[in-house]
mmCIF file with all atom_site columns, C-alpha atoms in Angstrom:
data_model
loop_
_atom_site.group_PDB
_atom_site.id
_atom_site.type_symbol
_atom_site.label_atom_id
_atom_site.label_alt_id
_atom_site.label_comp_id
_atom_site.label_asym_id
_atom_site.label_entity_id
_atom_site.label_seq_id
_atom_site.pdbx_PDB_ins_code
_atom_site.Cartn_x
_atom_site.Cartn_y
_atom_site.Cartn_z
_atom_site.occupancy
_atom_site.B_iso_or_equiv
_atom_site.pdbx_formal_charge
_atom_site.auth_seq_id
_atom_site.auth_comp_id
_atom_site.auth_asym_id
_atom_site.auth_atom_id
_atom_site.pdbx_PDB_model_num
ATOM 1   C CA . MET W 1 1   ? -110.463 149.329 7.851   1.00 78.00 ? 1   MET W CA 1
ATOM 2   C CA . ALA W 1 2   ? -107.753 147.654 9.888   1.00 81.00 ? 2   ALA W CA 1
ATOM 3   C CA . ILE W 1 3   ? -108.804 149.666 12.956  1.00 84.00 ? 3   ILE W CA 1
ATOM 4   C CA . THR W 1 4   ? -112.406 148.594 12.416  1.00 84.00 ? 4   THR W CA 1
ATOM 5   C CA . CYS W 1 5   ? -111.266 144.985 12.062  1.00 83.00 ? 5   CYS W CA 1
ATOM 6   C CA . LEU W 1 6   ? -109.371 145.142 15.358  1.00 85.00 ? 6   LEU W CA 1
ATOM 7   C CA . GLY W 1 7   ? -112.383 146.658 17.110  1.00 85.00 ? 7   GLY W CA 1
ATOM 8   C CA . LEU W 1 8   ? -114.695 143.953 15.771  1.00 84.00 ? 8   LEU W CA 1
ATOM 9   C CA . LEU W 1 9   ? -112.314 141.200 16.842  1.00 86.00 ? 9   LEU W CA 1
ATOM 10  C CA . ALA W 1 10  ? -112.001 142.774 20.304  1.00 87.00 ? 10  ALA W CA 1
ATOM 11  C CA . ILE W 1 11  ? -115.805 142.768 20.709  1.00 86.00 ? 11  ILE W CA 1
ATOM 12  C CA . THR W 1 12  ? -115.783 138.974 20.595  1.00 84.00 ? 12  THR W CA 1
ATOM 13  C CA . LEU W 1 13  ? -113.321 138.905 23.511  1.00 85.00 ? 13  LEU W CA 1
ATOM 14  C CA . SER W 1 14  ? -115.105 141.494 25.654  1.00 85.00 ? 14  SER W CA 1
ATOM 15  C CA . SER W 1 15  ? -116.416 140.447 29.018  1.00 87.00 ? 15  SER W CA 1
ATOM 16  C CA . SER W 1 16  ? -117.996 143.622 30.375  1.00 88.00 ? 16  SER W CA 1
ATOM 17  C CA . LEU W 1 17  ? -120.100 146.503 29.121  1.00 89.00 ? 17  LEU W CA 1
ATOM 18  C CA . PHE W 1 18  ? -117.175 148.918 29.498  1.00 90.00 ? 18  PHE W CA 1
ATOM 19  C CA . HIS W 1 19  ? -115.005 146.765 27.229  1.00 88.00 ? 19  HIS W CA 1
ATOM 20  C CA . ILE W 1 20  ? -117.751 146.592 24.611  1.00 88.00 ? 20  ILE W CA 1
ATOM 21  C CA . LEU W 1 21  ? -118.153 150.374 24.692  1.00 90.00 ? 21  LEU W CA 1
ATOM 22  C CA . ILE W 1 22  ? -114.418 150.864 24.139  1.00 91.00 ? 22  ILE W CA 1
ATOM 23  C CA . CYS W 1 23  ? -114.492 148.391 21.236  1.00 88.00 ? 23  CYS W CA 1
ATOM 24  C CA . LEU W 1 24  ? -117.480 150.132 19.668  1.00 88.00 ? 24  LEU W CA 1
ATOM 25  C CA . LEU W 1 25  ? -115.651 153.454 20.041  1.00 90.00 ? 25  LEU W CA 1
ATOM 26  C CA . VAL W 1 26  ? -112.734 151.977 18.065  1.00 89.00 ? 26  VAL W CA 1
ATOM 27  C CA . VAL W 1 27  ? -115.115 150.612 15.421  1.00 87.00 ? 27  VAL W CA 1
ATOM 28  C CA . GLY W 1 28  ? -116.828 154.007 15.108  1.00 86.00 ? 28  GLY W CA 1
ATOM 29  C CA . CYS W 1 29  ? -113.514 155.831 14.730  1.00 87.00 ? 29  CYS W CA 1
ATOM 30  C CA . GLY W 1 30  ? -112.433 153.326 12.086  1.00 82.00 ? 30  GLY W CA 1
ATOM 31  C CA . CYS W 1 31  ? -115.665 153.814 10.143  1.00 80.00 ? 31  CYS W CA 1
ATOM 32  C CA . GLY W 1 32  ? -115.272 157.580 10.350  1.00 81.00 ? 32  GLY W CA 1
ATOM 33  C CA . LEU W 1 33  ? -111.721 157.368 9.033   1.00 81.00 ? 33  LEU W CA 1
ATOM 34  C CA . VAL W 1 34  ? -112.874 155.251 6.107   1.00 77.00 ? 34  VAL W CA 1
ATOM 35  C CA . ALA W 1 35  ? -115.790 157.556 5.294   1.00 76.00 ? 35  ALA W CA 1
ATOM 36  C CA . SER W 1 36  ? -113.631 160.683 5.417   1.00 78.00 ? 36  SER W CA 1
ATOM 37  C CA . SER W 1 37  ? -111.005 159.165 3.132   1.00 78.00 ? 37  SER W CA 1
ATOM 38  C CA . ILE W 1 38  ? -113.518 158.208 0.438   1.00 76.00 ? 38  ILE W CA 1
ATOM 39  C CA . TYR W 1 39  ? -114.248 161.729 -0.756  1.00 77.00 ? 39  TYR W CA 1
ATOM 40  C CA . PRO W 1 40  ? -110.692 162.857 -1.617  1.00 79.00 ? 40  PRO W CA 1
ATOM 41  C CA . ARG W 1 41  ? -110.256 159.640 -3.606  1.00 76.00 ? 41  ARG W CA 1
ATOM 42  C CA . LEU W 1 42  ? -113.509 160.310 -5.439  1.00 76.00 ? 42  LEU W CA 1
ATOM 43  C CA . ALA W 1 43  ? -112.371 163.864 -6.202  1.00 76.00 ? 43  ALA W CA 1
ATOM 44  C CA . ARG W 1 44  ? -109.111 162.507 -7.622  1.00 76.00 ? 44  ARG W CA 1
ATOM 45  C CA . LEU W 1 45  ? -111.070 160.036 -9.733  1.00 73.00 ? 45  LEU W CA 1
ATOM 46  C CA . VAL W 1 46  ? -113.292 162.794 -11.119 1.00 74.00 ? 46  VAL W CA 1
ATOM 47  C CA . LYS W 1 47  ? -110.279 165.021 -11.766 1.00 75.00 ? 47  LYS W CA 1
ATOM 48  C CA . SER W 1 48  ? -108.551 162.264 -13.737 1.00 73.00 ? 48  SER W CA 1
ATOM 49  C CA . SER W 1 49  ? -111.632 161.745 -15.917 1.00 69.00 ? 49  SER W CA 1
ATOM 50  C CA . GLY W 1 50  ? -111.608 165.394 -16.995 1.00 70.00 ? 50  GLY W CA 1
ATOM 51  C CA . MET W 1 51  ? -115.355 165.899 -16.553 1.00 72.00 ? 51  MET W CA 1
ATOM 52  C CA . SER W 1 52  ? -117.138 168.095 -14.034 1.00 71.00 ? 52  SER W CA 1
ATOM 53  C CA . ILE W 1 53  ? -119.422 165.540 -12.401 1.00 74.00 ? 53  ILE W CA 1
ATOM 54  C CA . TYR W 1 54  ? -118.559 166.119 -8.754  1.00 72.00 ? 54  TYR W CA 1
ATOM 55  C CA . GLY W 1 55  ? -122.169 166.313 -7.587  1.00 78.00 ? 55  GLY W CA 1
ATOM 56  C CA . THR W 1 56  ? -123.154 163.083 -9.292  1.00 78.00 ? 56  THR W CA 1
ATOM 57  C CA . VAL W 1 57  ? -120.190 161.172 -7.871  1.00 77.00 ? 57  VAL W CA 1
ATOM 58  C CA . TYR W 1 58  ? -120.737 162.416 -4.315  1.00 79.00 ? 58  TYR W CA 1
ATOM 59  C CA . GLY W 1 59  ? -124.470 161.758 -4.584  1.00 81.00 ? 59  GLY W CA 1
ATOM 60  C CA . LEU W 1 60  ? -123.793 158.186 -5.671  1.00 80.00 ? 60  LEU W CA 1
ATOM 61  C CA . ALA W 1 61  ? -121.326 157.725 -2.804  1.00 80.00 ? 61  ALA W CA 1
ATOM 62  C CA . ASP W 1 62  ? -123.893 158.936 -0.262  1.00 81.00 ? 62  ASP W CA 1
ATOM 63  C CA . ALA W 1 63  ? -126.598 156.718 -1.754  1.00 86.00 ? 63  ALA W CA 1
ATOM 64  C CA . ILE W 1 64  ? -124.315 153.670 -1.632  1.00 82.00 ? 64  ILE W CA 1
ATOM 65  C CA . ILE W 1 65  ? -123.473 154.356 2.020   1.00 81.00 ? 65  ILE W CA 1
ATOM 66  C CA . CYS W 1 66  ? -127.186 154.614 2.858   1.00 85.00 ? 66  CYS W CA 1
ATOM 67  C CA . VAL W 1 67  ? -127.951 151.363 1.024   1.00 87.00 ? 67  VAL W CA 1
ATOM 68  C CA . GLY W 1 68  ? -125.104 149.707 2.921   1.00 82.00 ? 68  GLY W CA 1
ATOM 69  C CA . PHE W 1 69  ? -126.544 150.820 6.248   1.00 82.00 ? 69  PHE W CA 1
ATOM 70  C CA . THR W 1 70  ? -129.993 149.580 5.266   1.00 87.00 ? 70  THR W CA 1
ATOM 71  C CA . ALA W 1 71  ? -128.943 146.245 3.776   1.00 88.00 ? 71  ALA W CA 1
ATOM 72  C CA . GLY W 1 72  ? -126.419 145.655 6.567   1.00 83.00 ? 72  GLY W CA 1
ATOM 73  C CA . ILE W 1 73  ? -129.161 145.502 9.179   1.00 83.00 ? 73  ILE W CA 1
ATOM 74  C CA . TYR W 1 74  ? -131.032 142.792 7.278   1.00 87.00 ? 74  TYR W CA 1
ATOM 75  C CA . ALA W 1 75  ? -127.875 140.794 6.544   1.00 85.00 ? 75  ALA W CA 1
ATOM 76  C CA . ALA W 1 76  ? -126.727 141.023 10.171  1.00 84.00 ? 76  ALA W CA 1
ATOM 77  C CA . GLY W 1 77  ? -130.151 139.905 11.393  1.00 85.00 ? 77  GLY W CA 1
ATOM 78  C CA . ALA W 1 78  ? -130.077 136.873 9.134   1.00 86.00 ? 78  ALA W CA 1
ATOM 79  C CA . VAL W 1 79  ? -126.543 135.907 10.243  1.00 84.00 ? 79  VAL W CA 1
ATOM 80  C CA . VAL W 1 80  ? -127.359 136.298 13.953  1.00 85.00 ? 80  VAL W CA 1
ATOM 81  C CA . GLN W 1 81  ? -130.583 134.335 13.550  1.00 87.00 ? 81  GLN W CA 1
ATOM 82  C CA . ALA W 1 82  ? -128.733 131.497 11.777  1.00 89.00 ? 82  ALA W CA 1
ATOM 83  C CA . SER W 1 83  ? -125.745 131.475 14.138  1.00 88.00 ? 83  SER W CA 1
ATOM 84  C CA . THR W 1 84  ? -124.461 133.699 16.969  1.00 86.00 ? 84  THR W CA 1
ATOM 85  C CA . TYR W 1 85  ? -123.397 137.274 17.478  1.00 83.00 ? 85  TYR W CA 1
ATOM 86  C CA . VAL W 1 86  ? -119.746 136.190 17.824  1.00 85.00 ? 86  VAL W CA 1
ATOM 87  C CA . ILE W 1 87  ? -119.884 134.612 14.355  1.00 87.00 ? 87  ILE W CA 1
ATOM 88  C CA . LEU W 1 88  ? -121.309 137.883 12.999  1.00 85.00 ? 88  LEU W CA 1
ATOM 89  C CA . MET W 1 89  ? -118.435 139.877 14.509  1.00 85.00 ? 89  MET W CA 1
ATOM 90  C CA . LEU W 1 90  ? -115.834 137.413 13.202  1.00 87.00 ? 90  LEU W CA 1
ATOM 91  C CA . LEU W 1 91  ? -117.407 137.487 9.739   1.00 88.00 ? 91  LEU W CA 1
ATOM 92  C CA . SER W 1 92  ? -117.472 141.298 9.761   1.00 85.00 ? 92  SER W CA 1
ATOM 93  C CA . ALA W 1 93  ? -113.845 141.420 10.874  1.00 86.00 ? 93  ALA W CA 1
ATOM 94  C CA . CYS W 1 94  ? -112.818 139.056 8.076   1.00 88.00 ? 94  CYS W CA 1
ATOM 95  C CA . VAL W 1 95  ? -114.623 141.173 5.484   1.00 87.00 ? 95  VAL W CA 1
ATOM 96  C CA . CYS W 1 96  ? -112.958 144.344 6.831   1.00 84.00 ? 96  CYS W CA 1
ATOM 97  C CA . LEU W 1 97  ? -109.543 142.685 6.772   1.00 87.00 ? 97  LEU W CA 1
ATOM 98  C CA . TRP W 1 98  ? -110.055 141.447 3.214   1.00 89.00 ? 98  TRP W CA 1
ATOM 99  C CA . TYR W 1 99  ? -111.243 144.892 2.097   1.00 84.00 ? 99  TYR W CA 1
ATOM 100 C CA . ALA W 1 100 ? -108.308 146.651 3.787   1.00 83.00 ? 100 ALA W CA 1
ATOM 101 C CA . THR W 1 101 ? -105.883 144.331 2.008   1.00 87.00 ? 101 THR W CA 1
ATOM 102 C CA . PHE W 1 102 ? -107.668 144.955 -1.297  1.00 87.00 ? 102 PHE W CA 1
ATOM 103 C CA . ILE W 1 103 ? -107.440 148.738 -0.836  1.00 81.00 ? 103 ILE W CA 1
ATOM 104 C CA . VAL W 1 104 ? -103.714 148.579 -0.012  1.00 84.00 ? 104 VAL W CA 1
ATOM 105 C CA . VAL W 1 105 ? -103.058 146.529 -3.156  1.00 86.00 ? 105 VAL W CA 1
ATOM 106 C CA . MET W 1 106 ? -105.087 148.961 -5.265  1.00 82.00 ? 106 MET W CA 1
ATOM 107 C CA . ILE W 1 107 ? -103.192 151.966 -3.866  1.00 81.00 ? 107 ILE W CA 1
ATOM 108 C CA . LEU W 1 108 ? -99.853  150.293 -4.554  1.00 85.00 ? 108 LEU W CA 1
ATOM 109 C CA . MET W 1 109 ? -100.929 149.517 -8.120  1.00 85.00 ? 109 MET W CA 1
ATOM 110 C CA . MET W 1 110 ? -102.050 153.133 -8.656  1.00 80.00 ? 110 MET W CA 1
ATOM 111 C CA . LYS W 1 111 ? -98.742  154.470 -7.364  1.00 82.00 ? 111 LYS W CA 1
ATOM 112 C CA . ARG W 1 112 ? -96.801  152.078 -9.577  1.00 82.00 ? 112 ARG W CA 1
ATOM 113 C CA . ASN W 1 113 ? -98.795  153.190 -12.643 1.00 78.00 ? 113 ASN W CA 1
ATOM 114 C CA . GLU W 1 114 ? -98.273  156.858 -11.751 1.00 77.00 ? 114 GLU W CA 1
ATOM 115 C CA . TYR W 1 115 ? -94.542  156.239 -11.387 1.00 75.00 ? 115 TYR W CA 1
ATOM 116 C CA . ARG W 1 116 ? -94.430  154.527 -14.804 1.00 77.00 ? 116 ARG W CA 1
ATOM 117 C CA . GLN W 1 117 ? -96.313  157.422 -16.410 1.00 77.00 ? 117 GLN W CA 1
ATOM 118 C CA . LEU W 1 118 ? -93.921  159.919 -14.806 1.00 74.00 ? 118 LEU W CA 1
ATOM 119 C CA . ILE W 1 119 ? -90.884  158.022 -16.106 1.00 77.00 ? 119 ILE W CA 1
ATOM 120 C CA . LYS W 1 120 ? -92.444  157.758 -19.561 1.00 75.00 ? 120 LYS W CA 1
ATOM 121 C CA . LYS W 1 121 ? -93.230  161.477 -19.556 1.00 75.00 ? 121 LYS W CA 1
ATOM 122 C CA . LYS W 1 122 ? -89.692  162.414 -18.483 1.00 73.00 ? 122 LYS W CA 1
ATOM 123 C CA . SER W 1 123 ? -88.111  160.166 -21.113 1.00 72.00 ? 123 SER W CA 1
ATOM 124 C CA . THR W 1 124 ? -90.114  161.827 -23.912 1.00 72.00 ? 124 THR W CA 1
ATOM 125 C CA . GLN W 1 125 ? -89.292  165.394 -22.807 1.00 66.00 ? 125 GLN W CA 1
ATOM 126 C CA . LYS W 1 126 ? -86.426  167.235 -24.406 1.00 63.00 ? 126 LYS W CA 1
ATOM 127 C CA . PRO W 1 127 ? -83.577  168.044 -22.040 1.00 59.00 ? 127 PRO W CA 1
ATOM 128 C CA . ARG W 1 128 ? -83.667  171.606 -20.790 1.00 60.00 ? 128 ARG W CA 1
ATOM 129 C CA . LYS W 1 129 ? -80.776  173.856 -21.528 1.00 59.00 ? 129 LYS W CA 1
ATOM 130 C CA . GLY W 1 130 ? -79.079  175.350 -18.530 1.00 57.00 ? 130 GLY W CA 1
ATOM 131 C CA . LEU W 1 131 ? -77.543  178.822 -18.257 1.00 57.00 ? 131 LEU W CA 1
ATOM 132 C CA . SER W 1 132 ? -74.043  177.476 -18.886 1.00 57.00 ? 132 SER W CA 1
ATOM 133 C CA . THR W 1 133 ? -74.974  176.063 -22.316 1.00 56.00 ? 133 THR W CA 1
ATOM 134 C CA . MET W 1 134 ? -76.951  179.127 -23.366 1.00 55.00 ? 134 MET W CA 1
ATOM 135 C CA . PHE W 1 135 ? -74.092  181.602 -23.011 1.00 56.00 ? 135 PHE W CA 1
ATOM 136 C CA . LYS W 1 136 ? -71.226  179.580 -24.526 1.00 56.00 ? 136 LYS W CA 1
ATOM 137 C CA . THR W 1 137 ? -69.235  181.398 -27.164 1.00 52.00 ? 137 THR W CA 1
#
């Protein structure tokens, strides 16, 4: 998302067609990175729930992406009609930056919870006996 944000901000500063193409290449790569990282996270979510609903979850993810592409065109048209293309790019960059920050915070919270669960699990386990304590006479 941060890469996409940088590409969108760079579009507003572009002065030639070549610069815009490079910026759109960066935006496309950023979107591809985001889309490819969604599915492992969804698989982890399904695995943690304990139910075999992989098809349903991936189907919902694809449907949401398609709705986003459809609704995004209408929203972008309304923003450009009310203001300018530069405002649209700045607004999109702000949304991407906010979302990237939100995702980082969520990942940090998940890791902290996993660490707490690991510590709790280790504190409730009985200590394992080593070979030296098993063969004492």
